[in-house]
Tab-separated table of C-alpha atoms in Angstrom:
chain	number	residue	atom	x	y	z
B	1	UNK	CA	-10.492	-9.596	-14.132
B	2	UNK	CA	-12.971	-7.785	-11.954
B	3	UNK	CA	-13.275	-4.057	-11.751
B	4	UNK	CA	-11.715	-1.565	-9.400
B	5	UNK	CA	-13.887	0.820	-7.450
B	6	UNK	CA	-12.555	4.095	-6.211
B	7	UNK	CA	-12.789	4.303	-2.425
B	8	UNK	CA	-12.614	7.186	0.012
B	9	UNK	CA	-11.809	7.578	3.658
B	10	UNK	CA	-15.496	7.316	4.530
B	11	UNK	CA	-15.969	4.041	2.654
B	12	UNK	CA	-16.513	1.972	5.779
B	13	UNK	CA	-19.443	4.108	6.851
B	14	UNK	CA	-20.879	3.905	3.347
B	15	UNK	CA	-20.342	0.155	3.281
B	16	UNK	CA	-22.134	-0.324	6.582
B	17	UNK	CA	-24.996	1.879	5.438
B	18	UNK	CA	-25.269	0.052	2.113
B	19	UNK	CA	-25.459	-3.256	3.938
B	20	UNK	CA	-28.196	-1.929	6.206
B	21	UNK	CA	-26.020	-2.183	9.311
B	22	UNK	CA	-27.956	0.200	11.477
B	23	UNK	CA	-27.803	-1.741	14.713
B	24	UNK	CA	-31.512	-2.702	14.675
B	25	UNK	CA	-33.721	-4.966	12.598
B	26	UNK	CA	-32.724	-7.475	9.954
B	27	UNK	CA	-31.253	-10.007	12.375
B	28	UNK	CA	-28.425	-9.820	14.829
B	29	UNK	CA	-25.614	-11.193	12.675
B	30	UNK	CA	-22.750	-13.214	14.200
B	31	UNK	CA	-21.810	-12.734	17.812
B	32	UNK	CA	-18.506	-10.909	18.250
B	33	UNK	CA	-15.891	-13.611	17.739
B	34	UNK	CA	-13.971	-14.300	20.880
B	35	UNK	CA	-16.037	-11.759	22.782
B	36	UNK	CA	-18.046	-12.084	25.967
B	37	UNK	CA	-16.988	-14.149	28.951
B	38	UNK	CA	-15.824	-17.165	27.002
B	39	UNK	CA	-12.601	-17.221	24.927
B	40	UNK	CA	-12.732	-18.096	21.232
B	41	UNK	CA	-12.909	-21.807	20.588
B	42	UNK	CA	-14.275	-22.690	24.011
B	43	UNK	CA	-17.670	-24.112	23.065
B	44	UNK	CA	-17.118	-27.642	24.323
B	45	UNK	CA	-16.174	-28.878	20.847
B	46	UNK	CA	-12.782	-30.128	19.702
B	47	UNK	CA	-9.962	-27.605	19.454
B	48	UNK	CA	-10.189	-25.263	16.467
B	49	UNK	CA	-7.073	-25.141	14.289
B	50	UNK	CA	-6.460	-22.179	11.978
B	51	UNK	CA	-3.599	-21.384	9.622
B	52	UNK	CA	-2.410	-17.809	9.084
B	53	UNK	CA	-0.426	-17.368	5.849
B	54	UNK	CA	1.740	-14.230	5.636
B	55	UNK	CA	4.383	-12.666	3.414
B	56	UNK	CA	6.721	-12.241	6.392
B	57	UNK	CA	9.099	-15.166	6.014
B	58	UNK	CA	11.960	-13.878	8.140
B	59	UNK	CA	13.205	-11.067	10.342
B	60	UNK	CA	11.194	-8.925	12.699
B	61	UNK	CA	7.938	-9.394	10.784
B	62	UNK	CA	8.029	-13.179	11.120
B	63	UNK	CA	8.988	-12.942	14.780
B	64	UNK	CA	6.100	-10.571	15.499
B	65	UNK	CA	3.394	-12.723	13.918
B	66	UNK	CA	4.789	-15.869	15.568
B	67	UNK	CA	4.656	-14.092	18.931
B	68	UNK	CA	1.180	-12.730	18.221
B	69	UNK	CA	-0.070	-16.245	17.520
B	70	UNK	CA	1.442	-17.477	20.768
B	71	UNK	CA	-0.135	-14.605	22.683
B	72	UNK	CA	-3.541	-15.265	21.176
B	73	UNK	CA	-3.360	-18.973	21.986
B	74	UNK	CA	-2.443	-18.189	25.583
B	75	UNK	CA	-5.654	-16.169	25.892
B	76	UNK	CA	-7.714	-18.622	23.793
B	77	UNK	CA	-6.583	-22.162	24.670
B	78	UNK	CA	-9.344	-23.644	22.517
B	79	UNK	CA	-7.710	-22.362	19.339
B	80	UNK	CA	-4.457	-23.513	17.764
B	81	UNK	CA	-2.891	-20.963	15.411
B	82	UNK	CA	-0.180	-22.009	12.965
B	83	UNK	CA	1.649	-19.221	11.147
B	84	UNK	CA	3.098	-20.087	7.731
B	85	UNK	CA	4.692	-17.778	5.197
B	86	UNK	CA	6.213	-17.227	1.791
B	87	UNK	CA	8.837	-14.614	1.068
B	88	UNK	CA	7.588	-11.331	-0.307
B	89	UNK	CA	8.817	-11.996	-3.851
B	90	UNK	CA	6.971	-15.313	-4.192
B	91	UNK	CA	3.932	-14.638	-2.027
B	92	UNK	CA	1.472	-13.731	-4.798
B	93	UNK	CA	2.190	-16.897	-6.740
B	94	UNK	CA	2.006	-19.118	-3.675
B	95	UNK	CA	-1.264	-17.722	-2.316
B	96	UNK	CA	-2.862	-18.101	-5.749
B	97	UNK	CA	-1.862	-21.775	-5.765
B	98	UNK	CA	-3.088	-22.273	-2.194
B	99	UNK	CA	-6.477	-20.640	-2.829
B	100	UNK	CA	-6.979	-22.753	-5.953
B	101	UNK	CA	-6.241	-25.968	-4.058
B	102	UNK	CA	-7.722	-27.891	-1.169
B	103	UNK	CA	-5.035	-26.439	1.116
B	104	UNK	CA	-6.564	-23.008	1.605
B	105	UNK	CA	-5.218	-21.109	4.638
B	106	UNK	CA	-7.901	-19.847	7.004
B	107	UNK	CA	-6.422	-16.334	7.118
B	108	UNK	CA	-4.138	-14.906	4.460
B	109	UNK	CA	-2.245	-11.688	3.830
B	110	UNK	CA	-3.477	-9.417	1.030
B	111	UNK	CA	-2.561	-6.115	-0.558
B	112	UNK	CA	-5.642	-3.932	-0.855
B	113	UNK	CA	-7.310	-2.672	-4.024
B	114	UNK	CA	-7.888	-4.823	-7.112
B	115	UNK	CA	-5.562	-7.534	-5.776
B	116	UNK	CA	-7.810	-8.240	-2.783
B	117	UNK	CA	-10.990	-7.477	-4.721
B	118	UNK	CA	-10.271	-10.362	-7.065
B	119	UNK	CA	-10.324	-12.756	-4.103
B	120	UNK	CA	-13.622	-11.282	-2.905
B	121	UNK	CA	-15.233	-11.427	-6.350
B	122	UNK	CA	-13.914	-14.961	-6.858
B	123	UNK	CA	-15.642	-16.195	-3.721
B	124	UNK	CA	-12.353	-16.787	-1.905
B	125	UNK	CA	-12.855	-14.254	0.899
B	126	UNK	CA	-15.375	-14.044	3.716
B	127	UNK	CA	-17.640	-10.994	3.971
B	128	UNK	CA	-16.644	-9.428	7.294
B	129	UNK	CA	-19.328	-6.752	7.315
B	130	UNK	CA	-21.634	-8.629	9.748
B	131	UNK	CA	-18.792	-8.897	12.257
B	132	UNK	CA	-18.206	-5.163	12.053
B	133	UNK	CA	-21.916	-4.605	12.634
B	134	UNK	CA	-21.799	-6.791	15.697
B	135	UNK	CA	-18.780	-4.989	17.147
B	136	UNK	CA	-18.769	-1.301	16.284
B	137	UNK	CA	-15.945	-0.659	18.770
B	138	UNK	CA	-13.720	-2.938	16.714
B	139	UNK	CA	-14.630	-1.160	13.488
B	140	UNK	CA	-13.932	2.209	15.089
B	141	UNK	CA	-10.556	1.102	16.460
B	142	UNK	CA	-9.054	1.150	12.955
B	143	UNK	CA	-8.376	4.501	11.259
B	144	UNK	CA	-11.413	5.059	9.042
B	145	UNK	CA	-9.593	5.760	5.757
B	146	UNK	CA	-7.900	2.358	5.902
B	147	UNK	CA	-11.092	0.296	5.570
B	148	UNK	CA	-11.988	1.730	2.167
B	149	UNK	CA	-9.448	-0.119	0.007
B	150	UNK	CA	-10.744	-3.442	1.414
B	151	UNK	CA	-14.405	-2.573	0.726
B	152	UNK	CA	-16.038	-3.855	-2.474
B	153	UNK	CA	-19.662	-3.575	-3.496
B	154	UNK	CA	-20.574	-2.123	-0.112
B	155	UNK	CA	-19.040	-5.039	1.821
B	156	UNK	CA	-15.811	-5.254	3.814
B	157	UNK	CA	-13.620	-8.239	2.946
B	158	UNK	CA	-10.296	-7.486	4.613
B	159	UNK	CA	-8.917	-6.151	7.870
B	160	UNK	CA	-6.236	-3.476	7.300
B	161	UNK	CA	-3.229	-4.057	9.549
B	162	UNK	CA	-0.427	-1.952	8.027
B	163	UNK	CA	-0.863	1.529	6.546
B	164	UNK	CA	1.547	3.257	4.222
B	165	UNK	CA	2.169	6.268	2.028
B	166	UNK	CA	4.771	7.597	-0.396
B	167	UNK	CA	6.895	10.700	0.080
B	168	UNK	CA	10.052	12.470	-1.013
B	169	UNK	CA	12.731	12.122	1.652
B	170	UNK	CA	15.423	14.768	1.420
B	171	UNK	CA	18.828	15.544	2.921
B	172	UNK	CA	18.316	18.721	4.931
B	173	UNK	CA	22.062	19.369	5.139
B	174	UNK	CA	22.457	19.323	1.358
B	175	UNK	CA	19.431	21.577	0.973
B	176	UNK	CA	20.728	24.030	3.582
B	177	UNK	CA	24.180	24.108	2.008
B	178	UNK	CA	22.699	25.018	-1.365
B	179	UNK	CA	20.135	27.439	0.040
B	180	UNK	CA	17.194	25.242	-0.925
B	181	UNK	CA	13.806	24.728	0.691
B	182	UNK	CA	11.325	21.871	0.267
B	183	UNK	CA	9.253	22.614	-2.853
B	184	UNK	CA	5.491	23.022	-2.704
B	185	UNK	CA	4.684	22.880	-6.413
B	186	UNK	CA	6.139	21.558	-9.667
B	187	UNK	CA	7.769	24.838	-10.682
B	188	UNK	CA	9.614	25.032	-7.367
B	189	UNK	CA	10.521	21.343	-7.638
B	190	UNK	CA	12.157	21.786	-11.029
B	191	UNK	CA	14.084	24.799	-9.738
B	192	UNK	CA	15.390	22.729	-6.809
B	193	UNK	CA	16.402	19.929	-9.179
B	194	UNK	CA	18.256	22.339	-11.473
B	195	UNK	CA	20.300	23.598	-8.515
B	196	UNK	CA	21.057	20.053	-7.384
B	197	UNK	CA	22.049	19.018	-10.909
B	198	UNK	CA	24.681	21.739	-10.925
B	199	UNK	CA	26.160	20.383	-7.681
B	200	UNK	CA	28.116	17.235	-6.894
B	201	UNK	CA	25.012	15.330	-5.800
B	202	UNK	CA	22.581	13.039	-7.600
B	203	UNK	CA	19.364	15.071	-7.509
B	204	UNK	CA	16.974	12.088	-7.127
B	205	UNK	CA	18.147	8.606	-6.282
B	206	UNK	CA	16.280	5.902	-8.203
B	207	UNK	CA	16.759	2.172	-8.648
B	208	UNK	CA	14.382	1.166	-11.449
B	209	UNK	CA	15.597	-2.292	-12.389
B	210	UNK	CA	12.185	-3.416	-11.111
B	211	UNK	CA	9.601	-1.433	-13.018
B	212	UNK	CA	7.240	-0.812	-10.090
B	213	UNK	CA	9.584	1.968	-8.901
B	214	UNK	CA	8.651	4.386	-11.694
B	215	UNK	CA	5.165	2.895	-11.535
B	216	UNK	CA	4.866	4.538	-8.128
B	217	UNK	CA	5.776	7.878	-9.669
B	218	UNK	CA	3.062	7.406	-12.277
B	219	UNK	CA	0.547	6.456	-9.587
B	220	UNK	CA	0.885	9.953	-8.171
B	221	UNK	CA	1.326	11.776	-11.468
B	222	UNK	CA	-1.866	10.242	-12.844
B	223	UNK	CA	-3.681	11.292	-9.699
B	224	UNK	CA	-2.341	14.854	-9.973
B	225	UNK	CA	-2.923	15.285	-13.734
B	226	UNK	CA	-5.885	13.121	-14.834
B	227	UNK	CA	-9.405	14.195	-13.783
B	228	UNK	CA	-10.572	11.997	-10.898
B	229	UNK	CA	-13.685	10.707	-12.643
B	230	UNK	CA	-11.752	9.784	-15.775
B	231	UNK	CA	-9.072	8.029	-13.739
B	232	UNK	CA	-11.584	5.982	-11.735
B	233	UNK	CA	-13.498	4.852	-14.854
B	234	UNK	CA	-10.341	3.960	-16.752
B	235	UNK	CA	-8.810	2.002	-13.895
B	236	UNK	CA	-12.128	0.146	-13.591
B	237	UNK	CA	-12.175	-0.405	-17.395
B	238	UNK	CA	-15.724	0.924	-17.561
B	239	UNK	CA	-15.136	3.825	-19.952
B	240	UNK	CA	-15.795	3.430	-23.678
B	241	UNK	CA	-12.171	4.037	-24.654
B	242	UNK	CA	-10.031	3.434	-21.574
B	243	UNK	CA	-6.855	5.487	-21.118
B	244	UNK	CA	-7.511	7.623	-24.209
B	245	UNK	CA	-7.639	10.937	-22.355
B	246	UNK	CA	-4.618	13.057	-23.408
B	247	UNK	CA	-3.957	13.798	-19.737
B	248	UNK	CA	-2.288	10.362	-19.447
B	249	UNK	CA	0.317	11.367	-22.005
B	250	UNK	CA	0.785	14.658	-20.155
B	251	UNK	CA	1.348	12.783	-16.905
B	252	UNK	CA	4.039	10.651	-18.554
B	253	UNK	CA	5.663	13.794	-19.926
B	254	UNK	CA	5.982	15.114	-16.363
B	255	UNK	CA	7.867	11.920	-15.526
B	256	UNK	CA	10.088	12.495	-18.554
B	257	UNK	CA	10.985	15.890	-17.103
B	258	UNK	CA	12.431	14.084	-14.079
B	259	UNK	CA	14.541	11.562	-15.988
B	260	UNK	CA	17.640	13.810	-16.340
B	261	UNK	CA	17.689	14.182	-12.548
B	262	UNK	CA	17.408	10.483	-11.716
B	263	UNK	CA	20.397	8.264	-10.956
B	264	UNK	CA	22.226	7.803	-14.291
B	265	UNK	CA	21.245	4.517	-15.929
B	266	UNK	CA	18.524	4.010	-13.320
B	267	UNK	CA	16.952	1.087	-15.208
B	268	UNK	CA	20.078	-0.918	-14.410
B	269	UNK	CA	20.190	0.231	-10.778
B	270	UNK	CA	18.742	-2.022	-8.089
B	271	UNK	CA	16.394	-1.018	-5.300
B	272	UNK	CA	19.026	-1.370	-2.551
B	273	UNK	CA	21.494	0.797	-4.441
B	274	UNK	CA	18.835	3.469	-4.737
B	275	UNK	CA	18.383	3.575	-0.963
B	276	UNK	CA	22.120	3.472	-0.337
B	277	UNK	CA	22.803	6.424	-2.619
B	278	UNK	CA	20.479	8.494	-0.449
B	279	UNK	CA	21.504	7.267	3.008
B	280	UNK	CA	25.198	7.574	2.138
B	281	UNK	CA	24.761	11.233	1.170
B	282	UNK	CA	25.430	10.794	-2.551
B	283	UNK	CA	21.853	11.739	-3.484
B	284	UNK	CA	19.780	14.626	-2.164
B	285	UNK	CA	16.225	13.282	-2.660
B	286	UNK	CA	14.634	9.846	-2.610
B	287	UNK	CA	10.999	8.877	-3.327
B	288	UNK	CA	10.087	6.102	-0.935
B	289	UNK	CA	7.327	4.559	1.148
B	290	UNK	CA	6.860	5.576	4.755
B	291	UNK	CA	7.043	1.909	5.747
B	292	UNK	CA	10.649	1.849	4.580
B	293	UNK	CA	11.658	4.577	7.018
B	294	UNK	CA	13.705	2.057	9.012
B	295	UNK	CA	16.147	2.047	6.090
B	296	UNK	CA	16.304	5.844	6.068
B	297	UNK	CA	16.816	6.357	9.809
B	298	UNK	CA	20.446	5.063	9.894
B	299	UNK	CA	21.522	7.979	7.670
B	300	UNK	CA	24.146	10.098	9.441
B	301	UNK	CA	22.625	13.414	8.453
B	302	UNK	CA	19.477	15.335	9.236
B	303	UNK	CA	16.635	14.427	6.902
B	304	UNK	CA	12.982	15.175	6.488
B	305	UNK	CA	10.290	14.707	3.847
B	306	UNK	CA	7.940	16.624	1.591
B	307	UNK	CA	4.782	15.593	-0.231
B	308	UNK	CA	4.757	15.075	-3.979
B	309	UNK	CA	4.531	18.653	-5.283
B	310	UNK	CA	1.251	20.022	-6.570
B	311	UNK	CA	1.100	20.483	-10.333
B	312	UNK	CA	-0.252	23.944	-10.997
B	313	UNK	CA	-3.251	24.027	-13.297
B	314	UNK	CA	-3.546	20.249	-13.574
B	315	UNK	CA	-7.050	18.770	-13.540
B	316	UNK	CA	-6.399	15.929	-11.091
B	317	UNK	CA	-6.625	15.628	-7.314
B	318	UNK	CA	-3.702	17.388	-5.618
B	319	UNK	CA	-4.534	16.238	-2.087
B	320	UNK	CA	-4.806	12.431	-1.888
B	321	UNK	CA	-1.891	10.470	-0.414
B	322	UNK	CA	-0.417	7.737	-2.596
B	323	UNK	CA	-0.263	4.466	-0.720
B	324	UNK	CA	-2.359	1.490	0.265
B	325	UNK	CA	-3.025	-0.498	3.419
B	326	UNK	CA	-2.066	-4.128	3.696
B	327	UNK	CA	-3.986	-6.606	5.770
B	328	UNK	CA	-5.589	-10.005	6.097
B	329	UNK	CA	-8.596	-11.742	4.583
B	330	UNK	CA	-10.477	-14.763	5.904
B	331	UNK	CA	-11.013	-17.690	3.549
B	332	UNK	CA	-14.660	-18.062	2.554
B	333	UNK	CA	-14.492	-21.819	3.166
B	334	UNK	CA	-12.840	-21.777	6.598
B	335	UNK	CA	-14.399	-24.087	9.164
B	336	UNK	CA	-13.697	-21.544	11.895
B	337	UNK	CA	-14.812	-18.068	10.822
B	338	UNK	CA	-15.472	-16.824	14.368
B	339	UNK	CA	-12.035	-17.920	15.559
B	340	UNK	CA	-10.399	-16.299	12.527
B	341	UNK	CA	-12.143	-13.004	13.255
B	342	UNK	CA	-11.168	-13.304	16.901
B	343	UNK	CA	-7.518	-13.533	15.848
B	344	UNK	CA	-7.839	-10.472	13.608
B	345	UNK	CA	-9.437	-8.578	16.481
B	346	UNK	CA	-6.479	-9.582	18.608
B	347	UNK	CA	-4.033	-8.213	16.001
B	348	UNK	CA	-5.925	-4.913	15.973
B	349	UNK	CA	-5.957	-4.517	19.739
B	350	UNK	CA	-4.011	-1.399	20.715
B	351	UNK	CA	-1.421	-3.219	22.846
B	352	UNK	CA	-0.805	-5.951	20.264
B	353	UNK	CA	-0.671	-3.484	17.358
B	354	UNK	CA	1.666	-1.319	19.433
B	355	UNK	CA	4.077	-4.240	19.727
B	356	UNK	CA	4.059	-4.514	15.920
B	357	UNK	CA	5.018	-0.855	15.664
B	358	UNK	CA	7.781	-1.169	18.230
B	359	UNK	CA	9.193	-4.500	17.047
B	360	UNK	CA	8.893	-4.143	13.252
B	361	UNK	CA	8.670	-0.372	12.586
B	362	UNK	CA	5.581	-0.954	10.463
B	363	UNK	CA	2.810	1.632	10.655
B	364	UNK	CA	-0.238	0.191	12.357
B	365	UNK	CA	-3.733	1.071	11.183
B	366	UNK	CA	-4.967	0.942	14.779
B	367	UNK	CA	-5.736	4.340	16.237
B	368	UNK	CA	-3.463	4.926	19.227
B	369	UNK	CA	-0.986	2.119	18.530
B	370	UNK	CA	1.685	4.589	17.399
B	371	UNK	CA	2.623	6.614	20.452
B	372	UNK	CA	5.596	7.765	22.525
B	373	UNK	CA	5.998	4.294	24.042
B	374	UNK	CA	6.149	2.489	20.695
B	375	UNK	CA	7.712	4.928	18.238
B	376	UNK	CA	10.075	7.851	17.762
B	377	UNK	CA	8.867	11.426	17.307
B	378	UNK	CA	9.641	11.164	13.581
B	379	UNK	CA	7.624	7.972	13.295
B	380	UNK	CA	4.692	9.601	15.086
B	381	UNK	CA	4.781	12.618	12.755
B	382	UNK	CA	4.789	10.340	9.709
B	383	UNK	CA	1.830	8.418	11.104
B	384	UNK	CA	-0.090	11.660	11.542
B	385	UNK	CA	0.643	12.541	7.909
B	386	UNK	CA	-0.921	9.274	6.777
B	387	UNK	CA	-3.827	9.556	9.203
B	388	UNK	CA	-4.707	13.092	8.107
B	389	UNK	CA	-4.754	12.309	4.379
B	390	UNK	CA	-8.097	13.193	2.777
B	391	UNK	CA	-8.113	9.941	0.805
B	392	UNK	CA	-5.842	7.106	-0.301
B	393	UNK	CA	-4.540	6.879	-3.875
B	394	UNK	CA	-3.855	3.174	-4.487
B	395	UNK	CA	-0.608	2.042	-6.112
B	396	UNK	CA	-1.009	1.663	-9.858
B	397	UNK	CA	-0.397	-2.085	-9.660
B	398	UNK	CA	-3.232	-2.366	-7.084
B	399	UNK	CA	-5.613	-0.054	-8.918
B	400	UNK	CA	-6.403	-1.738	-12.230
B	401	UNK	CA	-6.273	-4.991	-14.191
B	402	UNK	CA	-3.004	-6.909	-13.828
B	403	UNK	CA	-2.511	-7.362	-17.582
B	404	UNK	CA	-2.989	-3.653	-18.150
B	405	UNK	CA	-0.582	-2.933	-15.295
B	406	UNK	CA	2.102	-5.202	-16.779
B	407	UNK	CA	1.918	-3.370	-20.112
B	408	UNK	CA	1.815	0.025	-18.405
B	409	UNK	CA	4.796	-0.561	-16.094
B	410	UNK	CA	7.027	-2.079	-18.757
B	411	UNK	CA	6.181	0.818	-21.063
B	412	UNK	CA	7.019	3.384	-18.390
B	413	UNK	CA	10.358	1.702	-17.751
B	414	UNK	CA	11.118	1.666	-21.481
B	415	UNK	CA	10.219	5.363	-21.743
B	416	UNK	CA	12.561	6.213	-18.878
B	417	UNK	CA	15.272	4.320	-20.722
B	418	UNK	CA	14.622	6.302	-23.911
B	419	UNK	CA	13.014	3.443	-25.862
B	420	UNK	CA	9.409	4.723	-25.958
B	421	UNK	CA	7.642	8.041	-26.222
B	422	UNK	CA	4.833	8.920	-23.842
B	423	UNK	CA	2.334	8.599	-26.679
B	424	UNK	CA	3.644	5.148	-27.607
B	425	UNK	CA	3.320	3.942	-24.014
B	426	UNK	CA	-0.297	5.031	-23.799
B	427	UNK	CA	-1.141	3.551	-27.214
B	428	UNK	CA	0.066	0.177	-25.933
B	429	UNK	CA	-1.896	0.584	-22.697
B	430	UNK	CA	-5.068	1.482	-24.616
B	431	UNK	CA	-4.653	-1.558	-26.837
B	432	UNK	CA	-4.175	-3.886	-23.876
B	433	UNK	CA	-7.139	-2.374	-21.998
B	434	UNK	CA	-9.371	-2.904	-25.044
B	435	UNK	CA	-8.190	-6.512	-25.307
B	436	UNK	CA	-8.902	-7.199	-21.635
B	437	UNK	CA	-12.361	-5.635	-21.863
B	438	UNK	CA	-13.177	-7.710	-24.954
B	439	UNK	CA	-12.299	-10.889	-23.048
B	440	UNK	CA	-14.431	-10.095	-20.007
């Protein structure tokens, strides 16, 4: 398992500088794919055929990418684009099989962070940095902070398409009725939860039958509580004794403080039930991704959101936004790299990205794609929240080794269920991290 590198919102600029992409000297690099007066694929050779493999197997997402492929082919008749997909639950397994076989898709969906980095380090992804050098306008069209989580070793390997973040949605009517305001720090948060616990409402709705749900809480709690340098080294498994800092136990203890306020028996509650408890008015607060706002909007009450509260006196970063972009990578062995990049440029064109926003309610990484013609005022305000974040705090399951993550998430779930202490969880994580490092 390769190592995670902490990335900031200026990572693209750093990556370009590290690669010597100054716009002069060192060779011209590839011509902008699909640029100039001639459409992609029109070089007099046989038609190029590329496969785009996504995790959008049905619904609005599938329809959008099918339509995008058709639109691209209409503008580039020398290229045939076939969109294939696996459902979200099975995608990771299927893309691993495809990349290990002789049936590698030319373009494939990827979550950012360690997940995508493994493909880059394994030689399965094309270095896109030269294309960004050749077309600075394309690089600048994507919100700068979104390139970082697809940048490894100073090189860019993925094109971010969808941006996201995590927030606490809350029922403004319940809050008003109980005289509550959105909390700014942990002390205020606990006071709000105490008031809600004394009412008829579930304070925080949570479906944790899948352990990533509380894993998202720990993503943010680790960021808030653990010193940034310690966190980065431990996630990368480069420290001498990974995850031994007592701040990790402290972070878990903050999660334990929330357990009495979660949906009773939350480990047996499914994800959909967690959403429904909030949108039906049974729960006052719900921790959820911005990209799931389409499931919040049908609620028949006024709602808003607040950031994860600051933890007073904690040594971690209180300002980064938890979340991670999703995007596409180009297979290193594709026969048609220029045509693949041309298609990704097409997806990140403002008008095409705007259609994604309007048709799927996913947050585009393209600057200007989310506007009054494509989104509601609420959607626009959420997008600005993501855009203005100082840096991106990657989901725990995208931030470190997958074996470590599996141990960590199952331990967190067991702790929430009362079967582990915080110290026991971290002892198991430390043991697994040491094992993984020994096998590297």
